Coordinates of C-alpha atoms in Angstrom, one line a residue:
M1 CA 7.1 -29.7 6.5
S2 CA 5.8 -30.3 3.0
V3 CA 8.7 -31.3 0.2
V4 CA 6.8 -27.7 -1.2
V5 CA 7.4 -25.7 2.1
I6 CA 11.3 -27.0 2.0
Y7 CA 11.6 -25.8 -1.2
R8 CA 10.2 -22.2 -1.0
F9 CA 12.2 -22.0 1.8
M10 CA 15.2 -22.8 0.1
L11 CA 14.6 -20.7 -2.6
A12 CA 13.3 -17.9 -0.9
N13 CA 16.4 -17.6 1.2
A14 CA 18.5 -18.0 -1.6
L15 CA 17.2 -15.1 -3.5
T16 CA 17.1 -13.3 -0.6
L17 CA 21.1 -13.5 0.0
F18 CA 21.4 -13.0 -3.7
Y19 CA 19.6 -9.7 -3.7
S20 CA 21.1 -8.5 -0.6
F21 CA 24.3 -8.9 -1.8
V22 CA 23.3 -7.1 -5.0
A23 CA 22.2 -4.4 -3.1
L24 CA 25.1 -4.1 -1.3
I25 CA 27.2 -3.9 -3.7
V26 CA 25.0 -1.0 -5.1
I27 CA 25.0 1.1 -1.9
T28 CA 28.6 0.3 -1.5
L29 CA 29.2 1.8 -5.1
N30 CA 26.9 4.5 -4.0
Y31 CA 28.9 5.4 -0.8
L32 CA 32.8 5.4 -2.9
K33 CA 30.6 8.2 -5.6
N34 CA 29.4 10.5 -2.7
P35 CA 30.6 9.5 1.0
F36 CA 29.4 12.7 2.4
Q37 CA 25.8 12.5 0.9
K38 CA 23.1 13.0 3.4
S39 CA 19.6 13.2 2.5
P40 CA 18.5 17.1 3.6
L41 CA 15.6 16.8 6.4
R42 CA 12.8 19.1 6.7
L43 CA 11.5 20.6 9.6
V44 CA 8.3 22.3 8.5
P45 CA 6.0 20.0 6.2
P46 CA 5.4 21.3 2.5
A47 CA 2.5 23.8 1.8
Q48 CA 0.6 21.1 0.0
L49 CA 0.7 18.8 3.8
T50 CA -1.3 21.1 5.4
D51 CA -3.5 22.9 2.5
P52 CA -7.3 22.9 3.8
K53 CA -8.8 21.8 0.7
Y54 CA -7.5 18.3 1.8
G55 CA -9.6 18.3 4.7
V56 CA -8.9 18.6 8.5
H57 CA -6.0 16.4 10.0
K58 CA -7.3 14.9 13.7
Y59 CA -5.8 11.9 15.5
I60 CA -8.1 9.0 16.6
K61 CA -7.4 5.6 18.7
A62 CA -8.1 2.2 16.8
N63 CA -7.2 -0.8 18.1
N64 CA -5.5 0.3 20.5
T65 CA -3.0 2.2 17.9
T66 CA -3.2 5.8 17.4
I67 CA -4.0 6.5 13.8
H68 CA -3.2 9.8 12.1
Y69 CA -6.1 10.5 9.3
V70 CA -7.2 13.7 7.2
D71 CA -11.0 14.2 7.3
S72 CA -13.2 16.3 4.5
G73 CA -16.5 16.5 3.9
D74 CA -20.0 16.3 5.7
S75 CA -20.1 13.7 8.8
A76 CA -23.3 13.3 8.0
K77 CA -22.7 11.7 4.9
P78 CA -21.8 8.0 4.0
L79 CA -17.8 7.1 5.0
M80 CA -15.6 6.8 2.1
L81 CA -12.5 5.0 3.6
F82 CA -8.5 5.7 2.2
V83 CA -6.0 3.0 2.7
H84 CA -2.6 3.6 1.0
G85 CA 0.6 1.3 0.9
F86 CA 4.0 1.4 0.3
P87 CA 5.9 3.7 0.3
E88 CA 3.0 5.8 0.6
F89 CA 0.6 7.9 3.6
W90 CA -2.8 9.7 3.2
Y91 CA -1.4 12.1 0.5
L92 CA -1.6 9.0 -2.1
W93 CA -5.1 10.6 -2.4
R94 CA -5.0 14.2 -2.4
H95 CA -6.8 13.7 -5.9
Q96 CA -9.7 11.3 -4.8
I97 CA -10.4 13.2 -1.8
V98 CA -11.4 16.6 -3.6
H99 CA -13.0 14.7 -6.4
F100 CA -15.6 12.8 -3.9
N101 CA -15.9 14.8 -0.7
K102 CA -19.0 16.2 -1.8
K103 CA -20.7 13.7 -1.8
Y104 CA -18.7 11.2 0.9
R105 CA -17.2 11.9 4.3
C106 CA -13.3 11.3 3.1
V107 CA -11.0 9.9 5.4
A108 CA -7.3 9.4 4.4
V109 CA -5.2 7.4 6.9
D110 CA -1.6 7.0 7.6
M111 CA -1.4 3.3 8.3
R112 CA 0.2 2.2 11.6
G113 CA 3.7 2.9 10.9
Y114 CA 3.6 5.7 8.7
G115 CA 3.0 9.3 8.9
D116 CA 2.4 10.8 11.8
S117 CA 0.4 7.4 13.0
E118 CA 2.1 5.6 15.8
R119 CA 5.2 3.3 14.9
P120 CA 5.2 -0.2 17.2
D121 CA 8.7 -1.2 17.2
D122 CA 8.7 -4.6 16.9
V123 CA 8.0 -6.6 13.4
S124 CA 4.9 -8.6 14.5
S125 CA 3.1 -5.3 15.2
Y126 CA 2.4 -5.1 11.3
K127 CA 1.0 -8.8 11.3
L128 CA -1.9 -9.0 8.5
E129 CA -4.4 -9.7 11.7
L130 CA -3.1 -6.8 13.7
L131 CA -3.6 -4.5 10.1
I132 CA -7.6 -5.5 9.5
E133 CA -8.6 -4.7 12.9
D134 CA -6.9 -1.6 12.9
I135 CA -9.6 -0.6 9.9
R136 CA -12.6 -2.3 11.6
D137 CA -11.9 -0.5 14.8
L138 CA -11.2 2.5 12.6
I139 CA -14.5 2.4 10.9
K140 CA -16.5 2.5 14.4
Q141 CA -14.6 4.6 16.1
L142 CA -15.7 7.2 13.3
G143 CA -19.1 7.0 14.6
H144 CA -19.9 4.8 11.2
D145 CA -21.2 1.0 11.2
K146 CA -20.2 0.9 7.4
C147 CA -18.3 2.3 4.9
I148 CA -17.2 2.3 0.9
L149 CA -13.2 1.0 1.3
V150 CA -11.0 2.1 -1.8
S151 CA -7.3 0.7 -1.1
H152 CA -3.8 0.7 -3.3
D153 CA -1.2 -1.5 -2.8
W154 CA -0.6 -2.9 0.7
G155 CA -4.2 -1.4 1.5
G156 CA -5.6 -3.7 -1.1
V157 CA -4.4 -6.5 0.9
V158 CA -5.5 -5.4 4.0
A159 CA -8.7 -4.2 2.2
C160 CA -9.1 -7.5 0.6
R161 CA -8.5 -9.9 3.8
L162 CA -11.0 -7.2 6.3
R163 CA -13.5 -7.5 3.7
D164 CA -13.0 -11.7 4.0
V165 CA -13.2 -11.5 7.7
Y166 CA -15.5 -8.5 7.9
P167 CA -17.9 -8.1 5.1
E168 CA -20.7 -6.8 6.7
V169 CA -18.4 -3.5 7.8
L170 CA -18.5 -2.6 3.7
N171 CA -20.8 -1.2 1.4
G172 CA -18.6 -1.2 -1.4
L173 CA -14.7 -2.4 -1.8
I174 CA -12.1 -0.9 -4.7
V175 CA -9.2 -2.5 -5.0
L176 CA -6.4 -0.9 -6.9
G177 CA -2.6 -1.5 -7.9
S178 CA -3.3 -4.8 -5.3
T179 CA -4.4 -8.4 -4.5
E180 CA -5.3 -10.5 -2.2
H181 CA -2.5 -11.7 0.1
S182 CA -3.3 -15.8 -0.1
L183 CA -3.4 -15.7 -4.2
W184 CA -0.3 -13.5 -4.1
V185 CA 2.1 -15.7 -2.1
D186 CA 0.6 -18.7 -4.3
T187 CA 1.2 -16.8 -7.4
L188 CA 4.4 -15.7 -6.7
Y189 CA 5.7 -19.2 -6.2
N190 CA 4.0 -20.8 -9.1
N191 CA 4.9 -17.7 -11.9
A192 CA 8.3 -16.8 -13.0
E193 CA 7.3 -13.5 -13.8
Q194 CA 5.7 -12.7 -10.9
M195 CA 9.0 -13.5 -8.8
K196 CA 11.0 -11.9 -10.9
K197 CA 8.7 -8.7 -10.3
S198 CA 9.2 -9.5 -6.5
W199 CA 12.8 -9.3 -6.2
Y200 CA 12.6 -6.3 -3.8
I201 CA 10.6 -8.5 -1.2
F202 CA 12.9 -10.7 -0.7
L203 CA 15.5 -8.4 0.1
F204 CA 13.2 -6.6 2.4
R205 CA 13.3 -9.9 4.5
M206 CA 16.4 -8.3 5.3
P207 CA 17.5 -6.2 8.3
W208 CA 18.9 -3.2 7.8
I209 CA 20.1 -3.2 3.7
P210 CA 16.8 -2.4 2.5
E211 CA 16.4 1.0 4.2
K212 CA 19.3 1.7 3.1
M213 CA 18.9 0.6 -0.6
M214 CA 15.6 2.9 -0.3
Q215 CA 17.7 6.0 0.9
I216 CA 20.0 6.1 -2.0
N217 CA 20.1 9.5 -3.8
D218 CA 18.2 11.4 -1.2
L219 CA 15.4 8.6 -1.6
E220 CA 15.1 9.1 -5.9
V221 CA 13.4 5.5 -5.8
F222 CA 10.5 8.1 -5.4
E223 CA 11.3 10.0 -8.5
K224 CA 11.5 6.9 -10.6
S225 CA 8.2 5.2 -9.4
M226 CA 5.7 7.8 -9.2
L227 CA 7.4 10.5 -11.1
S228 CA 4.7 9.8 -14.2
G229 CA 1.5 10.6 -15.5
S230 CA -0.8 13.4 -14.8
G231 CA -1.0 13.6 -11.1
V232 CA 2.5 13.9 -9.7
T233 CA 5.0 16.8 -9.3
K234 CA 7.9 17.6 -8.3
D235 CA 6.5 19.3 -5.1
D236 CA 4.5 15.9 -4.6
I237 CA 7.8 13.9 -4.6
E238 CA 8.9 16.3 -1.9
C239 CA 6.2 15.2 0.2
F240 CA 6.9 11.9 0.0
K241 CA 10.3 12.8 1.2
Y242 CA 9.3 14.6 3.9
W243 CA 8.2 11.7 5.7
F244 CA 9.9 8.8 4.4
R245 CA 13.7 11.3 5.2
K246 CA 13.2 10.7 8.9
P247 CA 15.3 8.7 10.8
T248 CA 13.9 4.7 10.9
A249 CA 10.6 6.3 9.5
M250 CA 11.5 3.3 6.3
T251 CA 11.6 0.7 8.7
P252 CA 8.1 0.1 9.8
P253 CA 6.7 0.4 6.4
I254 CA 9.3 -2.4 5.2
N255 CA 8.2 -4.6 8.3
Y256 CA 5.1 -4.9 6.3
Y257 CA 6.9 -7.1 4.3
R258 CA 8.9 -8.9 6.6
A259 CA 5.8 -9.7 9.3
N260 CA 3.8 -11.5 6.2
F261 CA 6.4 -13.6 4.9
K262 CA 5.3 -17.2 3.6
Y263 CA 5.9 -20.0 2.5
S264 CA 2.3 -20.9 1.3
A265 CA -1.1 -19.7 2.3
E266 CA -4.5 -21.3 1.7
I267 CA -7.0 -20.0 -0.8
K268 CA -10.4 -19.7 -0.1
Y269 CA -13.3 -18.8 -2.4
H270 CA -15.7 -16.3 -1.0
D271 CA -19.4 -15.4 -2.1
E272 CA -20.6 -12.7 0.1
K273 CA -22.3 -10.2 -1.7
V274 CA -20.1 -7.0 -1.4
P275 CA -19.5 -5.0 -4.2
F276 CA -16.4 -5.6 -5.4
L277 CA -14.0 -3.5 -8.3
F278 CA -10.2 -4.6 -8.9
A279 CA -8.4 -2.6 -11.0
H280 CA -4.8 -2.6 -12.1
G281 CA -3.0 -0.1 -14.4
S282 CA -1.8 -1.3 -18.0
D283 CA 1.9 -0.6 -17.2
E284 CA 1.6 -2.1 -13.9
K285 CA 5.1 -3.1 -12.7
Y286 CA 5.1 -5.1 -9.6
L287 CA 1.8 -7.3 -10.2
N288 CA 1.3 -10.0 -12.3
S289 CA -1.7 -9.4 -15.2
S290 CA -3.2 -13.1 -14.5
L291 CA -4.1 -11.8 -11.0
L292 CA -7.3 -10.2 -12.5
E293 CA -8.2 -13.9 -13.8
R294 CA -7.4 -15.6 -10.5
M295 CA -9.2 -13.0 -8.4
K296 CA -12.5 -13.9 -10.5
E297 CA -11.5 -17.5 -9.3
Q298 CA -11.6 -16.7 -5.8
Y299 CA -14.5 -14.2 -4.9
S300 CA -18.0 -14.9 -7.1
V301 CA -18.9 -10.7 -6.9
I302 CA -16.1 -8.8 -8.5
E303 CA -15.2 -6.6 -11.2
T304 CA -12.2 -6.2 -12.8
A305 CA -10.7 -3.2 -15.1
I306 CA -7.7 -2.3 -16.6
V307 CA -6.6 1.4 -16.4
E308 CA -4.9 2.4 -19.6
G309 CA -2.0 4.1 -19.4
A310 CA -1.7 3.9 -15.8
G311 CA 1.0 2.3 -13.8
H312 CA 1.4 0.8 -10.5
F313 CA 0.3 4.2 -8.3
L314 CA -3.1 4.9 -10.5
P315 CA -5.1 6.8 -8.1
Q316 CA -1.9 9.9 -8.6
T317 CA -0.1 9.1 -11.7
E318 CA -3.3 8.6 -14.0
P319 CA -6.2 10.7 -11.3
E320 CA -8.7 11.6 -13.6
K321 CA -9.3 7.8 -15.6
T322 CA -9.1 6.5 -11.8
N323 CA -12.1 8.8 -10.2
K324 CA -13.7 7.8 -13.6
L325 CA -13.2 4.7 -12.8
I326 CA -14.7 4.5 -9.2
D327 CA -17.6 7.4 -10.3
E328 CA -18.8 4.1 -12.6
F329 CA -18.6 1.7 -10.2
L330 CA -20.7 3.4 -7.3
E331 CA -23.3 4.5 -9.8
K332 CA -23.7 1.1 -10.9
H333 CA -24.7 0.0 -7.6
S334 CA -26.3 3.2 -6.0
L335 CA -23.9 3.5 -3.2

């Protein structure tokens, strides 16, 4: 074990303990303020989640895991596959589904551990190597050889790795508000701003505490992080809360962080000819802006963009700007 890894090990564990201590104080104060607080479970999903304009709800077995997805558009047309991040589910892509389903078969999935997809219990079930196999096999099980992959946050991490390992299954790749995993690990330890922005990732390594922190004040984290821009309403927030209020619903998503936390990672250069669009919002709160330039150093074929006025959740907070950006990319590459 190198000196660098030992230093990062000690630093990461110190930060994990520090943020856990802070979180416990917040949780305790919140409990003392309202000891009988309980999030109201909904047995019937909000109407938006079953609105037929978004498509048909289906299930499929991919990589030995049951995946729930919403299917919209002509199945004979090119597949446009949407992969969400944390803490989301297929509904993140509602604005993109209705915009693109005339030209493409739009499929928005619930990643394993999310929404109505299967939720393995053990942390190791959420390793990146398994997540990319879910998507690779899903493309096949849907009856396609390739797809245009549109991704956000953790979905983007998975999409980048899928592109690195199986570039042949992609006609094009769009990554929004995300980064490549090895580059993120390197930036985390070598960029003070990124380390500060990633405080929650250190916290997420702990058991129990992160889940309780996310549940504070009836999951108010969703209002604080998503209720902005032109594309999100309070009714939309209720759709997210519908799923994440469920018992243990927050643990599998947090397990993505637990399963893939590293102290070092090898950054590899890629020159496969896959059209690749990488975009951040100008008001991105969780990822350092330097990642856009660093991604150019890692991929020979890549286009970067900044969506002005958008934050981290740009597919839904600024849908018109995001859809326009994607449209221009697809037209440029005749996809």
